[in-house]
Amino acid sequence: FYANDAVSIPAGVSAYVATSVPTMKNGVGQLEMTEIKNGVIPSKTGVVIRAEEGEYVFNSTDQTGTLVENNLMRGYAGESEYKEISLPSDHSVNYVFADDEEGVKFYRKDSAFRVYNNKAYLNLPASVAAARVIYFSFDDDETGIWETENGDVKTENCYDLSGRRVEKAQKGVYIVNGKVVVR
């Protein structure tokens, strides 16, 4: 999320910023997100929003909020539907927030892309350019898988990453007898 004005954080919603460069492990980045605690997202501050599914209203406020130093999140809030973001001239790397079959994470953009109104993206120094994917955690709450074990996947106690029991395991990542297994 990104707005030109400071907005209040509605009840049931948490907003997080990224202020430190991700740690790297096995070619995957792990980014720690820090929660904004004072109830106000400052103006022109990119954040990741975390909430249960539902409708929430972010109202403009006269409170300025605490300015977040070194926030790696950027964004766009303007008059048009979107803004074209080109490759950075400073050799930094842009990542977009997306959800796919493996979960929610940041994906590296190796070309220009569109950032839509009131959306944020992640901009990192070139030192992490090797990472195609950046997992993130909320205040030590892991959302990505660091290491997995290879093994045979049996269907009697096999679940996908959404917690759904599967009849027949395909290639991918599964929870088998409480352990993460890659097939």
Tab-separated table of C-alpha atoms in Angstrom:
chain	number	residue	atom	x	y	z
A	1	PHE	CA	0.000	0.000	0.000
A	2	TYR	CA	1.171	3.535	-0.714
A	3	ALA	CA	-0.557	6.926	-0.282
A	4	ASN	CA	0.437	10.563	-0.699
A	5	ASP	CA	-1.269	11.509	2.588
A	6	ALA	CA	-0.843	10.046	6.057
A	7	VAL	CA	-3.606	7.504	6.762
A	8	SER	CA	-4.873	5.870	9.931
A	9	ILE	CA	-4.493	2.106	10.196
A	10	PRO	CA	-7.952	0.557	10.708
A	11	ALA	CA	-8.680	-1.919	13.500
A	12	GLY	CA	-7.706	-5.461	12.538
A	13	VAL	CA	-4.990	-4.299	10.121
A	14	SER	CA	-1.219	-4.244	10.572
A	15	ALA	CA	1.180	-2.285	8.349
A	16	TYR	CA	4.833	-3.258	7.889
A	17	VAL	CA	7.915	-1.568	6.406
A	18	ALA	CA	11.205	-3.032	5.211
A	19	THR	CA	14.233	-1.161	6.553
A	20	SER	CA	17.064	-3.679	6.330
A	21	VAL	CA	18.574	-5.492	3.363
A	22	PRO	CA	17.465	-9.147	3.216
A	23	THR	CA	19.736	-11.909	4.380
A	24	MET	CA	20.639	-14.435	1.722
A	25	LYS	CA	20.615	-18.205	2.050
A	26	ASN	CA	20.906	-20.668	-0.838
A	27	GLY	CA	20.133	-17.935	-3.383
A	28	VAL	CA	16.900	-16.908	-1.661
A	29	GLY	CA	16.455	-13.672	0.251
A	30	GLN	CA	14.746	-13.445	3.642
A	31	LEU	CA	13.395	-9.984	4.486
A	32	GLU	CA	12.300	-8.941	7.954
A	33	MET	CA	9.302	-6.619	8.049
A	34	THR	CA	8.827	-4.189	10.971
A	35	GLU	CA	5.343	-3.218	12.115
A	36	ILE	CA	4.279	0.424	12.334
A	37	LYS	CA	3.033	0.635	15.926
A	38	ASN	CA	1.576	4.142	16.258
A	39	GLY	CA	-1.558	3.572	14.148
A	40	VAL	CA	-0.601	5.923	11.294
A	41	ILE	CA	1.080	5.187	7.968
A	42	PRO	CA	3.108	8.336	7.185
A	43	SER	CA	2.621	10.035	3.821
A	44	LYS	CA	4.573	8.576	0.880
A	45	THR	CA	5.501	5.432	2.833
A	46	GLY	CA	5.288	2.056	1.115
A	47	VAL	CA	4.003	-0.737	3.372
A	48	VAL	CA	2.844	-4.340	3.305
A	49	ILE	CA	-0.631	-4.685	4.782
A	50	ARG	CA	-1.575	-7.752	6.826
A	51	ALA	CA	-5.190	-8.465	7.794
A	52	GLU	CA	-7.895	-11.074	7.692
A	53	GLU	CA	-9.894	-11.079	4.470
A	54	GLY	CA	-12.447	-8.248	4.510
A	55	GLU	CA	-13.028	-4.600	3.693
A	56	TYR	CA	-11.051	-1.920	5.503
A	57	VAL	CA	-11.119	1.873	5.153
A	58	PHE	CA	-7.876	3.838	5.358
A	59	ASN	CA	-8.834	7.424	6.226
A	60	SER	CA	-6.563	10.427	5.727
A	61	THR	CA	-5.423	11.907	9.016
A	62	ASP	CA	-3.801	15.117	10.213
A	63	GLN	CA	-1.407	13.053	12.323
A	64	THR	CA	1.904	12.728	10.543
A	65	GLY	CA	2.967	9.392	11.942
A	66	THR	CA	6.580	8.564	12.644
A	67	LEU	CA	8.754	8.990	9.576
A	68	VAL	CA	10.297	5.658	8.610
A	69	GLU	CA	14.010	6.057	7.909
A	70	ASN	CA	15.596	3.816	5.252
A	71	ASN	CA	12.323	2.222	4.119
A	72	LEU	CA	13.071	-0.002	1.115
A	73	MET	CA	9.439	0.129	-0.030
A	74	ARG	CA	8.544	2.566	-2.826
A	75	GLY	CA	5.176	3.235	-4.387
A	76	TYR	CA	2.833	5.267	-6.513
A	77	ALA	CA	-0.254	7.315	-5.739
A	78	GLY	CA	-1.287	9.655	-8.511
A	79	GLU	CA	-3.955	10.760	-10.925
A	80	SER	CA	-3.554	7.970	-13.477
A	81	GLU	CA	-4.339	4.283	-12.962
A	82	TYR	CA	-0.675	3.277	-12.997
A	83	LYS	CA	2.885	4.469	-13.477
A	84	GLU	CA	5.556	2.776	-15.600
A	85	ILE	CA	8.608	1.935	-13.508
A	86	SER	CA	11.801	1.557	-15.527
A	87	LEU	CA	14.949	-0.272	-14.530
A	88	PRO	CA	16.760	1.818	-11.904
A	89	SER	CA	19.800	3.715	-13.163
A	90	ASP	CA	21.585	3.141	-9.839
A	91	HIS	CA	21.680	-0.633	-10.519
A	92	SER	CA	19.321	-1.354	-7.637
A	93	VAL	CA	16.714	-4.065	-8.158
A	94	ASN	CA	12.929	-3.821	-7.996
A	95	TYR	CA	10.677	-6.553	-6.622
A	96	VAL	CA	6.889	-6.777	-6.857
A	97	PHE	CA	4.602	-8.315	-4.279
A	98	ALA	CA	2.654	-11.267	-5.667
A	99	ASP	CA	0.809	-14.411	-4.660
A	100	ASP	CA	1.270	-17.649	-6.565
A	101	GLU	CA	0.912	-21.359	-5.896
A	102	GLU	CA	3.898	-21.211	-3.518
A	103	GLY	CA	2.559	-18.285	-1.480
A	104	VAL	CA	3.017	-14.562	-1.090
A	105	LYS	CA	6.487	-13.126	-1.663
A	106	PHE	CA	8.426	-10.501	-3.624
A	107	TYR	CA	9.551	-11.377	-7.172
A	108	ARG	CA	12.424	-9.664	-8.973
A	109	LYS	CA	11.540	-7.550	-12.007
A	110	ASP	CA	14.242	-7.598	-14.664
A	111	SER	CA	12.385	-5.181	-16.916
A	112	ALA	CA	10.071	-2.197	-16.709
A	113	PHE	CA	6.710	-2.822	-15.029
A	114	ARG	CA	3.544	-1.031	-14.026
A	115	VAL	CA	2.848	-0.087	-10.442
A	116	TYR	CA	-0.835	0.619	-9.926
A	117	ASN	CA	-2.315	3.466	-7.931
A	118	ASN	CA	-1.819	3.132	-4.159
A	119	LYS	CA	0.487	0.114	-4.570
A	120	ALA	CA	4.008	-0.360	-3.266
A	121	TYR	CA	7.029	-2.305	-4.473
A	122	LEU	CA	10.399	-3.196	-2.981
A	123	ASN	CA	13.655	-1.561	-4.133
A	124	LEU	CA	16.885	-3.254	-3.011
A	125	PRO	CA	20.584	-2.582	-3.554
A	126	ALA	CA	22.332	-4.498	-6.317
A	127	SER	CA	24.099	-6.637	-3.682
A	128	VAL	CA	20.988	-8.846	-3.455
A	129	ALA	CA	20.413	-8.947	-7.209
A	130	ALA	CA	21.072	-12.695	-7.266
A	131	ALA	CA	17.812	-13.371	-5.407
A	132	ARG	CA	14.915	-14.053	-7.775
A	133	VAL	CA	12.513	-14.345	-4.850
A	134	ILE	CA	12.429	-12.560	-1.506
A	135	TYR	CA	10.489	-14.264	1.279
A	136	PHE	CA	9.499	-12.132	4.210
A	137	SER	CA	8.581	-12.509	7.836
A	138	PHE	CA	6.507	-10.365	10.144
A	139	ASP	CA	8.329	-9.794	13.440
A	140	ASP	CA	9.894	-13.289	13.463
A	141	ASP	CA	6.755	-14.988	12.052
A	142	GLU	CA	8.232	-17.049	9.187
A	143	THR	CA	6.288	-16.940	5.925
A	144	GLY	CA	8.881	-18.615	3.707
A	145	ILE	CA	10.565	-22.013	3.694
A	146	TRP	CA	14.329	-21.886	4.110
A	147	GLU	CA	15.292	-25.517	3.760
A	148	THR	CA	13.404	-28.636	2.820
A	149	GLU	CA	14.138	-32.333	2.739
A	150	ASN	CA	13.767	-34.560	-0.293
A	151	GLY	CA	11.750	-37.697	0.287
A	152	ASP	CA	8.984	-39.959	-0.860
A	153	VAL	CA	5.550	-38.395	-0.630
A	154	LYS	CA	2.835	-40.727	0.543
A	155	THR	CA	-0.747	-39.654	0.171
A	156	GLU	CA	-2.239	-40.900	3.450
A	157	ASN	CA	-0.929	-37.904	5.493
A	158	CYS	CA	-0.077	-35.477	2.709
A	159	TYR	CA	-1.227	-31.831	2.662
A	160	ASP	CA	-0.471	-28.908	0.349
A	161	LEU	CA	0.874	-25.607	1.717
A	162	SER	CA	-2.684	-24.282	2.124
A	163	GLY	CA	-3.456	-27.124	4.531
A	164	ARG	CA	-5.681	-29.044	2.103
A	165	ARG	CA	-5.347	-32.803	2.126
A	166	VAL	CA	-4.292	-34.118	-1.283
A	167	GLU	CA	-5.214	-37.506	-2.729
A	168	LYS	CA	-2.304	-37.757	-5.146
A	169	ALA	CA	0.906	-35.791	-4.658
A	170	GLN	CA	2.339	-34.071	-7.715
A	171	LYS	CA	5.710	-32.336	-8.035
A	172	GLY	CA	5.974	-29.577	-5.466
A	173	VAL	CA	6.194	-28.860	-1.758
A	174	TYR	CA	4.015	-30.812	0.712
A	175	ILE	CA	3.557	-31.317	4.440
A	176	VAL	CA	3.969	-35.038	5.200
A	177	ASN	CA	3.659	-36.239	8.789
A	178	GLY	CA	4.371	-32.707	9.992
A	179	LYS	CA	7.537	-32.252	7.869
A	180	VAL	CA	8.111	-30.158	4.751
A	181	VAL	CA	8.956	-32.397	1.776
A	182	VAL	CA	9.906	-31.437	-1.786
A	183	ARG	CA	8.997	-33.942	-4.458
